[in-house]
Coordinates of C-alpha atoms and ligand atoms in Angstrom, one line a residue:
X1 CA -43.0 22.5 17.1
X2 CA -42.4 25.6 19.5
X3 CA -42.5 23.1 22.3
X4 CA -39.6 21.2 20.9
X5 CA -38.1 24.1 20.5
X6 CA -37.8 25.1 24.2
X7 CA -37.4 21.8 24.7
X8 CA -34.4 21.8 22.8
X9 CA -33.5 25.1 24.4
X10 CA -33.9 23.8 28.1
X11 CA -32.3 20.4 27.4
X12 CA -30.2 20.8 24.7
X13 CA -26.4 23.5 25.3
X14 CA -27.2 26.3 23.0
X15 CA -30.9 24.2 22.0
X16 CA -28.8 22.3 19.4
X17 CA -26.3 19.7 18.7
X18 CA -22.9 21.0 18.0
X19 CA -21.7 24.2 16.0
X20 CA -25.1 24.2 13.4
X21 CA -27.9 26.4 15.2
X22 CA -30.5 27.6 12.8
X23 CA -31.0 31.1 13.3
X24 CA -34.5 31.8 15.3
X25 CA -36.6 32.8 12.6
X26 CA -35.7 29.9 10.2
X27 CA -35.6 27.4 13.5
X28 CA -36.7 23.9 12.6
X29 CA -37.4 20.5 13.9
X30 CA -36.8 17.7 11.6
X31 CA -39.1 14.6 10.9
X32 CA -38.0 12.7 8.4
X33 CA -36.2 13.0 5.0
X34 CA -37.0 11.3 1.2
X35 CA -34.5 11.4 -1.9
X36 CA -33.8 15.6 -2.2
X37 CA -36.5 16.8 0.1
X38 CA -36.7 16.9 4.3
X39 CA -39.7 17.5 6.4
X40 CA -40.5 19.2 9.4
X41 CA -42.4 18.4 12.2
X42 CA -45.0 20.7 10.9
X43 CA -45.1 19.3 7.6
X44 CA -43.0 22.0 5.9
X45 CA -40.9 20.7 2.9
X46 CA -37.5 21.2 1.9
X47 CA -34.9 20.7 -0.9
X48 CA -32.0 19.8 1.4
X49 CA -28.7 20.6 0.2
X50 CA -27.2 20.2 3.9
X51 CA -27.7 16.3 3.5
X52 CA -26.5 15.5 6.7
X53 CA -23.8 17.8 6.3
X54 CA -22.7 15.7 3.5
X55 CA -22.9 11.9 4.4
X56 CA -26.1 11.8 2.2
X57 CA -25.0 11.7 -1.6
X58 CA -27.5 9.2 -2.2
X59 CA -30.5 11.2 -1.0
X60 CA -32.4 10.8 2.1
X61 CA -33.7 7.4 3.0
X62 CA -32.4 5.6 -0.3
X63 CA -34.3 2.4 -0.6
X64 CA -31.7 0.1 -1.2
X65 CA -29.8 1.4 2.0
X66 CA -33.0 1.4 4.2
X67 CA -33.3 -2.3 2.8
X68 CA -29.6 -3.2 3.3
X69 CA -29.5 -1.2 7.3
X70 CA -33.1 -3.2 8.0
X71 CA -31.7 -6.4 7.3
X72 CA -28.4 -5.8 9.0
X73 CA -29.5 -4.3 11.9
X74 CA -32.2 -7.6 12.0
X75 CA -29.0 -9.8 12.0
X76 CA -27.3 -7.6 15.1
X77 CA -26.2 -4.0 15.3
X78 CA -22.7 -4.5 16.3
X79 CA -20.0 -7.0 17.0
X80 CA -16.5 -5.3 17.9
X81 CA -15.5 -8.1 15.9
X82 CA -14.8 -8.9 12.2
X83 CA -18.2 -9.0 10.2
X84 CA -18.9 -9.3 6.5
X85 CA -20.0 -5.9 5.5
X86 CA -16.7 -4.4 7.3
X87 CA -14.7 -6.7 5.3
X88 CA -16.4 -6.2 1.9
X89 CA -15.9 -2.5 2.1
X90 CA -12.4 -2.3 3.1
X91 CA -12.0 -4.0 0.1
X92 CA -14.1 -1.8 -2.2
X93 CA -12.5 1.3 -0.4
X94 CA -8.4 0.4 -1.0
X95 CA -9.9 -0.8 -4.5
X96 CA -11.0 2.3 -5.4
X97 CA -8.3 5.1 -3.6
X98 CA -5.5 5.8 -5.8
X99 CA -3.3 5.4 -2.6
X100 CA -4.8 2.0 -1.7
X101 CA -2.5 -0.2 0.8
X102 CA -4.6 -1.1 4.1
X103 CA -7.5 0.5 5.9
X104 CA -8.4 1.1 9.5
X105 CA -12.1 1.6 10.2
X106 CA -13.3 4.4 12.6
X107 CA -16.3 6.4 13.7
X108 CA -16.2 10.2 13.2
X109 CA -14.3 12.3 10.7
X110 CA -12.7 13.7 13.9
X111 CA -11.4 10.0 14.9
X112 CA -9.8 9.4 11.0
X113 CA -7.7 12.3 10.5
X114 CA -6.7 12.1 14.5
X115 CA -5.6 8.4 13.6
X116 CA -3.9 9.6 10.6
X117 CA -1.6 12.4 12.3
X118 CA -0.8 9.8 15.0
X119 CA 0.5 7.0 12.7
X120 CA 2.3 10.0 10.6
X121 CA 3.8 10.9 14.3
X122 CA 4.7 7.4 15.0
X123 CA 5.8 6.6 11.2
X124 CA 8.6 9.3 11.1
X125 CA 9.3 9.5 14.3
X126 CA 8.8 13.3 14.4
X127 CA 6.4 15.6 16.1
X128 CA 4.7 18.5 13.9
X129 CA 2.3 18.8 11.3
X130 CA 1.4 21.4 8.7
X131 CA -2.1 22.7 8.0
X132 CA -3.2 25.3 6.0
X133 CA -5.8 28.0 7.5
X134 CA -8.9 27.6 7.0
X135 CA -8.8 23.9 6.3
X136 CA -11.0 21.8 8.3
X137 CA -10.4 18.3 10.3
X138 CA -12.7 17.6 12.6
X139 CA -12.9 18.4 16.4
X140 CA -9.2 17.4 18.2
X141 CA -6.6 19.4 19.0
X142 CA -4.3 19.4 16.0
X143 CA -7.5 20.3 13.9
X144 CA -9.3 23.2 15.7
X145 CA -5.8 25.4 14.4
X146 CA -6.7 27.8 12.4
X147 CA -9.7 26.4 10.8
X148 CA -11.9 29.3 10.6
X149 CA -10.0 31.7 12.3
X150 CA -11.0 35.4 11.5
X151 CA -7.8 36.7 10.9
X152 CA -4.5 35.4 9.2
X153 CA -2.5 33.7 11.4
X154 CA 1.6 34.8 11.8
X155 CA 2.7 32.2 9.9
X156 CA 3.6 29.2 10.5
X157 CA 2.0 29.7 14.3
X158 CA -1.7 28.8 13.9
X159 CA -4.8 30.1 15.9
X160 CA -6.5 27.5 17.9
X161 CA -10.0 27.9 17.1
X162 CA -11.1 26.8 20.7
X163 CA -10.6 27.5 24.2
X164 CA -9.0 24.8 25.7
X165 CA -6.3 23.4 23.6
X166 CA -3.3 22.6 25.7
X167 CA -0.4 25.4 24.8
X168 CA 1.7 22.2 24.0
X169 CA -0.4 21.1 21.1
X170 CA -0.6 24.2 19.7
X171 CA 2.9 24.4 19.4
X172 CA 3.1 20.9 17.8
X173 CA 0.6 22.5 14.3
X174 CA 2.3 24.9 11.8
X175 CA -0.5 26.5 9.8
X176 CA 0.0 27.7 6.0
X177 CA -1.7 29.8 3.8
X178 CA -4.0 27.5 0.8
X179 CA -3.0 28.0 -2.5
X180 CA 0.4 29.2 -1.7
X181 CA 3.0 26.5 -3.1
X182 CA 6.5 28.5 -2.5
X183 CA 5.4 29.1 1.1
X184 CA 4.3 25.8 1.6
X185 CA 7.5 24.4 -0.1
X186 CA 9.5 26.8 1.9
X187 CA 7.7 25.8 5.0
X188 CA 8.3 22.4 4.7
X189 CA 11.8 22.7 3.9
X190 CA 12.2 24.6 6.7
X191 CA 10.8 22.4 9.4
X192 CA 11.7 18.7 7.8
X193 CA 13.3 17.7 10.7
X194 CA 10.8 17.9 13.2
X195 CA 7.8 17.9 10.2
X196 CA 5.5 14.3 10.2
X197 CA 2.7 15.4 8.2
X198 CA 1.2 17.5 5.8
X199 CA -2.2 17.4 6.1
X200 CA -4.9 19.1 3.3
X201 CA -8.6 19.0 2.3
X202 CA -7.6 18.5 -1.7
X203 CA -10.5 20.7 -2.0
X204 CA -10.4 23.2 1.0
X205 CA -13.8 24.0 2.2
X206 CA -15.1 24.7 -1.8
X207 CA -11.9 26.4 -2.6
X208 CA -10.1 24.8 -5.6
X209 CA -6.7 23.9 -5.9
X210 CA -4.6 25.6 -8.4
X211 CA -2.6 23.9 -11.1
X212 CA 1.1 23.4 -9.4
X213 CA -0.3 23.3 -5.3
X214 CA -1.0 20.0 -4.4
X215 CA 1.9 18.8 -7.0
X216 CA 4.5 21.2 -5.2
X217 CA 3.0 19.2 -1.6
X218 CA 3.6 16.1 -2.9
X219 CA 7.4 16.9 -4.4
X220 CA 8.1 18.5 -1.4
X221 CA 6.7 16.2 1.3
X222 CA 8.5 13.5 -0.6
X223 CA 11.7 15.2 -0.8
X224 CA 11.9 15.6 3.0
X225 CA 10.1 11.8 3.7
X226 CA 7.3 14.1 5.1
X227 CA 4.0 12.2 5.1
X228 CA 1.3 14.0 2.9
X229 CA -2.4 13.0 4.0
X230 CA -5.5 14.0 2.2
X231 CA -8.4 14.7 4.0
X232 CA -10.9 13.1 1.6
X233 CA -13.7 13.3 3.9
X234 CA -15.9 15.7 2.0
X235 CA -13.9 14.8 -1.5
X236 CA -13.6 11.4 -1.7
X237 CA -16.4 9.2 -3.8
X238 CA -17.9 12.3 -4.4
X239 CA -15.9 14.6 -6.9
X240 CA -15.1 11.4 -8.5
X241 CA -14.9 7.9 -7.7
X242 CA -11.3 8.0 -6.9
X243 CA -11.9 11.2 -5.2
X244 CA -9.7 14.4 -5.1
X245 CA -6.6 11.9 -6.1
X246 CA -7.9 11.1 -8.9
X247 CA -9.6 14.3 -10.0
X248 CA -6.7 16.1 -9.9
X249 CA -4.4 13.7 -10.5
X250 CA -1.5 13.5 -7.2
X251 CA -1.8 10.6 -4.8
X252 CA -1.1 11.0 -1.1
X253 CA 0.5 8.8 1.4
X254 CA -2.3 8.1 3.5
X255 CA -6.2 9.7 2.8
X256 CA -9.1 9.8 5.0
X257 CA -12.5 8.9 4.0
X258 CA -15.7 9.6 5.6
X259 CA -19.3 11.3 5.1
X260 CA -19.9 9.3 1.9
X261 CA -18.7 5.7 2.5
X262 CA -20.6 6.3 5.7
X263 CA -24.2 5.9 3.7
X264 CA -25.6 7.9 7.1
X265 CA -23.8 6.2 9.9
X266 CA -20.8 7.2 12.3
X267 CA -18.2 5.7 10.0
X268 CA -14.9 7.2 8.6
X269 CA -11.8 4.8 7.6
X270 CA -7.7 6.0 7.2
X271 CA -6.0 4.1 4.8
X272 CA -3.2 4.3 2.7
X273 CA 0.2 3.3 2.4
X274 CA 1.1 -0.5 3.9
X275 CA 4.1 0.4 5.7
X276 CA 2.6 3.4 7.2
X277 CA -1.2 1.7 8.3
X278 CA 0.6 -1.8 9.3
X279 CA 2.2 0.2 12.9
X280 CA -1.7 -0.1 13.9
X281 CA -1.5 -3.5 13.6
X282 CA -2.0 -5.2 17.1
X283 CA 0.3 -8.4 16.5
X284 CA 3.2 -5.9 16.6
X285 CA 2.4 -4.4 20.0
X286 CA 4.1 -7.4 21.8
X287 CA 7.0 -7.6 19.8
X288 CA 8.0 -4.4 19.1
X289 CA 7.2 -0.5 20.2
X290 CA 6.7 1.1 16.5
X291 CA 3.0 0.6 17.5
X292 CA 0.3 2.6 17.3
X293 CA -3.0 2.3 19.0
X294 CA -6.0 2.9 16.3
X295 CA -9.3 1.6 18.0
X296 CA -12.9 2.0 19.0
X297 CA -16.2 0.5 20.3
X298 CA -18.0 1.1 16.9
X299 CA -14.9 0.7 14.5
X300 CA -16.4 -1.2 11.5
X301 CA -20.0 -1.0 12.2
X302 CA -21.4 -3.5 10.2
X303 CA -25.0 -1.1 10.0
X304 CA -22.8 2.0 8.8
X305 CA -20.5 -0.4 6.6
X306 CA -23.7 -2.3 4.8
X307 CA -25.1 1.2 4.3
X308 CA -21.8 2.3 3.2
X309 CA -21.4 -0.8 0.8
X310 CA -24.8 0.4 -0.3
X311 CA -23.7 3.9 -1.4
X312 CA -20.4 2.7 -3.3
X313 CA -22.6 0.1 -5.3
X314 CA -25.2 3.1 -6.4
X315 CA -22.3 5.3 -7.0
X316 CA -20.7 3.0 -9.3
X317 CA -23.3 3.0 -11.5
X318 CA -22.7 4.4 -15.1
X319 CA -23.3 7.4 -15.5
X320 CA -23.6 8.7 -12.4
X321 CA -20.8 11.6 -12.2
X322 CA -21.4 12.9 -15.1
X323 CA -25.0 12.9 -13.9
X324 CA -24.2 14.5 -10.6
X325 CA -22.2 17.1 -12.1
X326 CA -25.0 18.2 -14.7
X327 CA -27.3 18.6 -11.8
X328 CA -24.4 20.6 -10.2
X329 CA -23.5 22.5 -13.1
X330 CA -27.3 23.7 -13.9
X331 CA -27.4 25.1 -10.2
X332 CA -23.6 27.0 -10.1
X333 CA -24.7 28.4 -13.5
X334 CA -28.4 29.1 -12.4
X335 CA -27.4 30.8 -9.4
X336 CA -24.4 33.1 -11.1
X337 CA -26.8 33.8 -14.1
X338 CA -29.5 35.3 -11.8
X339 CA -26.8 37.5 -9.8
X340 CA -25.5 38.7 -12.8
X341 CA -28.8 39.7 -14.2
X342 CA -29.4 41.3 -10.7
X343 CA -25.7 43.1 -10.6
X344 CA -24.9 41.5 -7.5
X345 CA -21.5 40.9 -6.8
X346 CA -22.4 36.9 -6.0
X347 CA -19.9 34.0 -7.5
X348 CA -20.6 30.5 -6.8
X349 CA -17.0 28.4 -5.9
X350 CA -16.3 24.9 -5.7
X351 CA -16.4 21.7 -8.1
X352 CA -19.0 19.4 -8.9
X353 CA -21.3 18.8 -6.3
X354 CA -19.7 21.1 -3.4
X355 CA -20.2 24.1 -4.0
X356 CA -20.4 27.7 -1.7
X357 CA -22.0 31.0 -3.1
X358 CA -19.6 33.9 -2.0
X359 CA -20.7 37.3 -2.6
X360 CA -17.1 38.8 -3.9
X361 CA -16.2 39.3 -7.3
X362 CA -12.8 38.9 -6.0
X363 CA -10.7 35.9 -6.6
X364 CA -10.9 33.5 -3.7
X365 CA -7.9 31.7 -3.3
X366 CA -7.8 31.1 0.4
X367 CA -9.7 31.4 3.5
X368 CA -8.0 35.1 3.8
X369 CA -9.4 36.2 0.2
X370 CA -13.0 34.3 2.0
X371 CA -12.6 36.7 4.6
X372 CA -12.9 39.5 2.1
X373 CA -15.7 38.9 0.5
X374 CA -19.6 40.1 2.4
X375 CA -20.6 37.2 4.9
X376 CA -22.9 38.7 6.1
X377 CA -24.5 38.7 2.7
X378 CA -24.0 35.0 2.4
X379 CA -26.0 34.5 5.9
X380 CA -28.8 36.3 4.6
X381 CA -28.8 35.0 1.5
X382 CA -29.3 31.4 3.3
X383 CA -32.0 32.4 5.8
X384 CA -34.2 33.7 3.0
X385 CA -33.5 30.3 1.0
X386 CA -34.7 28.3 4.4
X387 CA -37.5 31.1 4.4
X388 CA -38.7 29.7 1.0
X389 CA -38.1 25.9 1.4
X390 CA -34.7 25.4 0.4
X391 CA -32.7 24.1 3.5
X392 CA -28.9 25.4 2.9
X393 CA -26.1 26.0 5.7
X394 CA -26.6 29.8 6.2
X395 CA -23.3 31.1 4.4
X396 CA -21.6 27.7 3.8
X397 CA -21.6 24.6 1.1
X398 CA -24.4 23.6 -0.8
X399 CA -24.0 20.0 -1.7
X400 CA -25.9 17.7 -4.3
X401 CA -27.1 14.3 -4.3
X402 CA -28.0 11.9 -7.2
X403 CA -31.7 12.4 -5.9
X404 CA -31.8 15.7 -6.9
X405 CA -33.5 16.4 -10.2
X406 CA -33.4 19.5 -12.7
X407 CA -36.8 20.4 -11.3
X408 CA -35.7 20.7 -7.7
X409 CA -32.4 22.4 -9.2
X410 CA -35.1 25.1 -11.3
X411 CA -36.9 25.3 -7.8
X412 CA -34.4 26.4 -5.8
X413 CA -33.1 29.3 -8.8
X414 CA -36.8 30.7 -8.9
X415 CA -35.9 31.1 -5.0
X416 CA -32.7 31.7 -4.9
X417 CA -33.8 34.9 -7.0
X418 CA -36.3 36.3 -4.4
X419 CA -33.7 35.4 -1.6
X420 CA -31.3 37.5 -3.6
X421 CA -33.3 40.5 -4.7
X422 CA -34.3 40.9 -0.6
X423 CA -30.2 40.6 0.2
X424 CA -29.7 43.5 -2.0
X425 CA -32.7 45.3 -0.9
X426 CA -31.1 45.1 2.5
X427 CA -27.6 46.0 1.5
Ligands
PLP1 C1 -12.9 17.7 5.4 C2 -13.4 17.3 6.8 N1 -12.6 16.6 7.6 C3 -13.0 16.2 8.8 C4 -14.3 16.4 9.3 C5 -14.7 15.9 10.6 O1 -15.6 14.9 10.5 P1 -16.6 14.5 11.7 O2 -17.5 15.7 11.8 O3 -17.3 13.2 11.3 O4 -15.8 14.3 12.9 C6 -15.2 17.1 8.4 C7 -16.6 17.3 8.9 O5 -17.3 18.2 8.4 C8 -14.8 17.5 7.2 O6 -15.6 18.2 6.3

């Protein structure tokens, strides 16, 4: 393993492959992954609660979506054109979002919300869009503004989170605070004119929504023919079947999907409202200019989509929710019953199977109030959980598969309680 290591580290920019490097002691090379658990290349096993960073709500390696990629990829990998398992899940994907209409295929979360902003752009003929801080979008421009800054922003004039963003863009984002209807209300009002979207993880990062928020977006968005697009990358299919729309009950305009109707694969999808998706269609580009180019190489994969097609038809099941958020449940109360016992100052945020142990007692509201509480605590409370075989994202979301059991959920509390008895004995 050390070899891939310094492999990794003489090959690889910052020996890794994008923002998630494991800290040096817990450093790891992957082998190969089965229902809750991963393996190393040294053998060592882990409960996995990264999962891909999501994607995997089904486990690792679900047999029926080995089965379904083995015989696709047997029948060819890719087309660029129309292929069955593309078709059949645009289907099941408008059937199943509250804010239906038609669906554009593409490859990365980064790619759908991207889309989405563009056709919002295009749509309303207007330029800006509102965030809110600390909500996160993917890679471009318009998303890497305040995302994770580490201060609040002046509002409505967000931080870019990266070096590199043209000044131009910048200027084109308005940031909010989460949480915080009669700002949001008033920012909206404000900016209508020049105001396309409103853009919003439902459930930001693991922080709820609170009654009246997303209902005061949607009044006001509508009120000022403002498009309101949920990002339903992490939420949708997984916090219920109908996603963050229908869990809390307000549908958007346009919502983007990706992680779990990916089954594994590069594949995310916008959809939403005909009027709105139809400017991507291509008939219109030679008779008119409300067009809007939406395209890619792997758009529609037919491997990602049968895997995806997979997922939706195990996640339909009966019984699954409910099932996912006992498993959930037994681990948010495991792991606030053993900080309370210990007197450590550790609360466990989110909803159903996303869920983020914060060490505040304070009420977290917002990515502000996040800043608040002891990261520091939270990254060391991760290392020792990757110390004992329990692979989390040092200080970030846990999430839960239906291949988790209570007996990898009572696992992970008998060392979750030695990973937080040595945090406080290094407070
Ligand atoms: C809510 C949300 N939106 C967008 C993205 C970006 O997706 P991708 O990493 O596939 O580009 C992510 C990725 O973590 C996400 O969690």
């Amino acid at each position: 393993m050390r070899n891939l290591l310094d492999l990794a580290d003489r090959y690889l920019v910052g020996g890794c492959l994008g923002m998630f490097r494991l800290p040096d002691e817990v450093a790891t090379v992957f082998h190969r992954g089965e229902g809750s658990r991963i393996f190393d290349v040294t053998g060592k096993e882990y409960i996995d609660y990264v999962l891909g960073s999501g994607p995997l709500i089904l486990g690792h390696a679900h047999p029926a979506i080995v089965a379904a990629v083995r015989e696709q990829v047997g029948l060819g990998s890719t087309f660029y054109g129309l292929n069955e398992p593309a078709v059949r899940l645009a289907q099941r994907v408008v059937e199943a979002v509250p804010c239906g209409g038609l669906l554009r295929f593409g490859a990365s979360g980064t790619e759908g919300t991207f889309t989405a902003l563009r056709l919002a752009r295009a749509f309303t003929g207007r330029e800006k869009v509102l965030k809110f801080e600390g909500g996160w979008h993917g890679a471009h421009d318009y998303a890497m503004q305040s995302a994770a800054p580490t201060h609040a922003a002046d509002y409505p004039v967000p931080i870019p989170d990266t070096r590199g963003i043209p000044a131009a863009t910048s200027q084109s984002v308005l940031v909010a605070p989460f949480n915080d209807p009669e700002r949001a209300a008033h920012t909206i009002q404000t900016h209508a004119e020049e105001l396309a979207a409103v853009i919003v993880e439902p459930l930001q990062r693991a922080t709820r929504p609170e009654p009246g928020f997303l209902e005061t977006l949607r009044e006001a968005t509508r009120a000022h023919d403002v498009l309101l697009i949920f990002d339903e990358i992490v939420t949708g299919f997984r916090i219920a079947w109908g996603g963050a729309q229908e869990r809390y009950g307000v549908v958007a305009d346009l919502a983007v999907y990706g992680k779990t109707i990916s089954g594994g694969y590069p594949l995310a999808a916008v959809c939403g409202r005909e009027d709105v998706m139809s400017w991507a269609d291509p008939r219109r580009k030679a008779t008119t200019s409300d067009y809007v180019f939406a395209s890619g190489t792997m758009n529609g994969n037919p491997v990602g989509c049968a895997a995806g097609l997979v997922t939706l038809d195990e996640l339909q099941k009966e019984g699954v929710y409910p099932r996912l958020y006992e498993i959930s449940d037994r681990l948010r109360n495991g792991l606030e019953g053993i900080a309370r016992d210990l007197d450590i100052p550790c609360q466990v945020i989110g909803d159903g199977p996303v869920l983020q142990p914060v060490f505040s007692r304070a009420r977290i509201r917002n990515h502000v109030d996040g800043l608040q509480a002891d990261a520091a605590a939270a990254r060391r409370f991760g290392i020792e959980m990757i110390r004992r075989g329990i692979f989390v994202t040092p200080a970030g979301k846990l999430y839960l598969s239906v291949a988790h059991t209570a007996e990898d959920v009572d696992q992970t509390l008998e060392a979750a309680e030695e990973s937080l008895k040595a945090v406080s004995r290094q407070r």
